[in-house]
Amino acid sequence: IRVIDLTQQPASPQFVRTVAGGHTGGGTCGGIAHPYCNDGTGINAQFSFPYGLALNDAHHLLYVADTANHRIRRIDLASVPVTTLAGGHIGGGTCGGLASSTCNDGQGNDAQFISPLDITDDTSSGDIFVIDANNQRIRRVTATGAVTTFAGGNAGNGVTCSGSNNAHCKDG
């Protein structure tokens, strides 16, 4: 994950810098061993296809949709530790009250995503919203890592989302 610091001159080595990522060889994410994922500080963290980003300026946090690791990661920009906020469960469960083999609402590691693609934050509540592309759902994640299905997945709410790696949803 790289940052462009517009307060620096373009020739400065601080203009573009890596704040997190670069580790290879796996490790643990949220306490779970994984070959392509590692929680750590700065370049000791490992991601696999980080895609969507959401910045919470008020709390100096950057949220990352770590797409190929099927997790939501959080970077504290003040001290740069990378932690797994949610994701890691395998085997399905329930999403939006419906049984699913690839999706699970839950707390932290008990939540399951399949290719979280994009992410945004709601500064008023502190929640983040994730496009869970291959589960065809929009998921809500609280600051403590509680994951619920907000929309999609034919949960009876009239919202459907395309699973073709895009963030287009429609009512009805």
Short mmCIF file of C-alpha atoms in Angstrom, two decimals:
data_model
loop_
_atom_site.label_atom_id
_atom_site.label_comp_id
_atom_site.label_asym_id
_atom_site.label_seq_id
_atom_site.Cartn_x
_atom_site.Cartn_y
_atom_site.Cartn_z
CA ILE A 1 0.00 0.00 0.00
CA ARG A 2 1.63 3.22 -1.14
CA VAL A 3 0.91 6.80 -0.14
CA ILE A 4 1.42 9.93 -2.20
CA ASP A 5 2.21 12.82 0.13
CA LEU A 6 1.24 16.01 -1.71
CA THR A 7 2.94 18.12 0.96
CA GLN A 8 6.31 16.82 -0.33
CA GLN A 9 8.12 17.82 -3.49
CA PRO A 10 7.88 15.20 -6.29
CA ALA A 11 11.67 14.64 -6.19
CA SER A 12 11.55 13.88 -2.45
CA PRO A 13 11.87 10.22 -1.41
CA GLN A 14 8.84 10.86 0.87
CA PHE A 15 6.57 11.93 -2.05
CA VAL A 16 5.62 8.29 -2.76
CA ARG A 17 6.28 5.79 -0.01
CA THR A 18 5.20 2.32 1.03
CA VAL A 19 3.27 2.34 4.31
CA ALA A 20 2.27 -1.32 4.39
CA GLY A 21 2.91 -4.51 2.48
CA GLY A 22 5.95 -6.11 0.96
CA HIS A 23 6.30 -9.19 3.16
CA THR A 24 6.29 -12.52 1.32
CA GLY A 25 5.96 -16.06 2.57
CA GLY A 26 2.73 -15.77 4.53
CA GLY A 27 2.17 -15.70 8.25
CA THR A 28 -0.99 -15.09 10.25
CA CYS A 29 -4.02 -12.91 9.62
CA GLY A 30 -6.32 -12.39 12.56
CA GLY A 31 -4.46 -15.20 14.33
CA ILE A 32 -5.11 -17.69 11.50
CA ALA A 33 -2.13 -19.13 9.59
CA HIS A 34 -2.24 -18.23 5.91
CA PRO A 35 0.27 -18.66 3.04
CA TYR A 36 -0.43 -15.25 1.42
CA CYS A 37 -1.48 -13.05 4.33
CA ASN A 38 0.33 -11.53 7.28
CA ASP A 39 -0.65 -8.97 9.89
CA GLY A 40 2.36 -6.89 10.78
CA THR A 41 3.80 -3.41 10.94
CA GLY A 42 4.59 -1.55 7.73
CA ILE A 43 6.46 -3.64 5.18
CA ASN A 44 6.11 -6.74 7.39
CA ALA A 45 2.45 -6.99 6.39
CA GLN A 46 1.38 -9.08 3.39
CA PHE A 47 -1.63 -8.54 1.11
CA SER A 48 -2.92 -10.45 -1.90
CA PHE A 49 -4.55 -8.18 -4.48
CA PRO A 50 -5.53 -5.27 -2.22
CA TYR A 51 -8.18 -3.47 -4.22
CA GLY A 52 -10.63 -1.15 -2.49
CA LEU A 53 -9.48 1.49 -0.01
CA ALA A 54 -11.38 3.74 2.40
CA LEU A 55 -9.72 6.45 4.45
CA ASN A 56 -11.08 7.48 7.82
CA ASP A 57 -9.25 10.78 8.39
CA ALA A 58 -10.78 11.39 11.82
CA HIS A 59 -9.22 8.22 13.29
CA HIS A 60 -6.18 8.00 10.96
CA LEU A 61 -7.30 4.61 9.66
CA LEU A 62 -7.11 3.13 6.18
CA TYR A 63 -9.39 0.17 5.42
CA VAL A 64 -8.36 -2.26 2.68
CA ALA A 65 -10.42 -4.82 0.79
CA ASP A 66 -7.77 -7.55 0.60
CA THR A 67 -9.51 -9.24 -2.31
CA ALA A 68 -7.61 -12.50 -2.83
CA ASN A 69 -7.23 -13.07 0.93
CA HIS A 70 -11.02 -12.58 1.37
CA ARG A 71 -10.48 -10.24 4.32
CA ILE A 72 -10.97 -6.64 5.41
CA ARG A 73 -7.76 -5.18 6.77
CA ARG A 74 -7.17 -2.04 8.82
CA ILE A 75 -4.03 0.10 8.81
CA ASP A 76 -3.49 2.54 11.66
CA LEU A 77 -1.71 5.34 9.80
CA ALA A 78 -0.32 6.85 13.00
CA SER A 79 1.79 3.80 13.90
CA VAL A 80 1.30 1.64 10.75
CA PRO A 81 0.26 -1.75 12.18
CA VAL A 82 -1.88 -3.80 9.80
CA THR A 83 -4.57 -5.94 11.41
CA THR A 84 -7.33 -8.14 10.07
CA LEU A 85 -10.66 -6.56 10.98
CA ALA A 86 -12.92 -9.22 9.46
CA GLY A 87 -12.85 -12.33 7.32
CA GLY A 88 -11.10 -15.66 7.39
CA HIS A 89 -13.98 -18.06 8.06
CA ILE A 90 -14.25 -20.95 5.60
CA GLY A 91 -17.25 -23.19 5.06
CA GLY A 92 -20.21 -20.85 4.83
CA GLY A 93 -22.98 -20.19 7.30
CA THR A 94 -25.68 -17.55 7.16
CA CYS A 95 -25.77 -14.20 5.39
CA GLY A 96 -28.73 -11.93 5.86
CA GLY A 97 -30.59 -14.80 7.50
CA LEU A 98 -30.11 -17.11 4.50
CA ALA A 99 -27.99 -20.27 4.47
CA SER A 100 -24.90 -19.93 2.27
CA SER A 101 -21.94 -22.13 1.43
CA THR A 102 -19.65 -19.13 0.74
CA CYS A 103 -20.85 -16.36 3.05
CA ASN A 104 -21.13 -15.89 6.79
CA ASP A 105 -22.15 -12.93 8.93
CA GLY A 106 -20.16 -12.92 12.15
CA GLN A 107 -17.56 -11.28 14.34
CA GLY A 108 -14.00 -10.82 13.05
CA ASN A 109 -12.55 -14.13 11.84
CA ASP A 110 -15.99 -15.76 11.97
CA ALA A 111 -17.14 -13.65 9.00
CA GLN A 112 -16.65 -14.97 5.47
CA PHE A 113 -16.20 -12.92 2.30
CA ILE A 114 -15.51 -14.09 -1.25
CA SER A 115 -13.51 -11.45 -3.10
CA PRO A 116 -14.34 -8.23 -1.26
CA LEU A 117 -13.87 -5.71 -4.02
CA ASP A 118 -14.53 -2.19 -2.85
CA ILE A 119 -15.05 -0.41 0.40
CA THR A 120 -16.33 2.89 1.77
CA ASP A 121 -16.79 4.28 5.24
CA ASP A 122 -19.70 6.01 6.95
CA THR A 123 -17.97 8.69 9.01
CA SER A 124 -21.11 9.35 11.07
CA SER A 125 -21.40 5.77 12.39
CA GLY A 126 -17.83 4.53 12.02
CA ASP A 127 -19.10 1.55 10.00
CA ILE A 128 -17.63 0.53 6.67
CA PHE A 129 -19.52 -0.97 3.74
CA VAL A 130 -17.96 -3.63 1.54
CA ILE A 131 -18.89 -4.86 -1.92
CA ASP A 132 -18.61 -8.63 -1.40
CA ALA A 133 -18.49 -9.28 -5.15
CA ASN A 134 -18.72 -13.03 -5.50
CA ASN A 135 -21.32 -13.29 -2.74
CA GLN A 136 -23.37 -10.59 -4.52
CA ARG A 137 -23.89 -8.65 -1.31
CA ILE A 138 -23.11 -5.36 0.36
CA ARG A 139 -21.80 -6.06 3.84
CA ARG A 140 -21.60 -3.74 6.84
CA VAL A 141 -18.58 -4.00 9.13
CA THR A 142 -18.50 -2.18 12.46
CA ALA A 143 -15.35 -0.75 14.02
CA THR A 144 -15.19 -3.85 16.23
CA GLY A 145 -15.34 -6.23 13.24
CA ALA A 146 -19.00 -7.33 13.44
CA VAL A 147 -20.14 -8.20 9.90
CA THR A 148 -23.77 -8.22 8.74
CA THR A 149 -25.38 -8.37 5.32
CA PHE A 150 -26.71 -4.93 4.42
CA ALA A 151 -28.14 -5.73 0.98
CA GLY A 152 -28.16 -8.30 -1.79
CA GLY A 153 -28.02 -12.04 -1.96
CA ASN A 154 -31.79 -12.25 -2.49
CA ALA A 155 -32.31 -11.72 1.22
CA GLY A 156 -35.81 -10.45 0.55
CA ASN A 157 -34.79 -6.79 0.51
CA GLY A 158 -35.19 -6.31 -3.25
CA VAL A 159 -31.52 -5.51 -3.92
CA THR A 160 -29.37 -7.59 -6.26
CA CYS A 161 -25.72 -7.08 -7.12
CA SER A 162 -23.69 -8.34 -10.06
CA GLY A 163 -20.94 -10.76 -9.16
CA SER A 164 -18.90 -9.85 -12.24
CA ASN A 165 -16.29 -7.85 -10.29
CA ASN A 166 -18.22 -4.62 -10.36
CA ALA A 167 -19.99 -2.55 -7.78
CA HIS A 168 -23.30 -2.02 -9.58
CA CYS A 169 -26.43 -2.80 -7.59
CA LYS A 170 -30.09 -2.17 -8.26
CA ASP A 171 -33.32 -2.11 -6.35
CA GLY A 172 -36.11 -4.34 -7.38
#
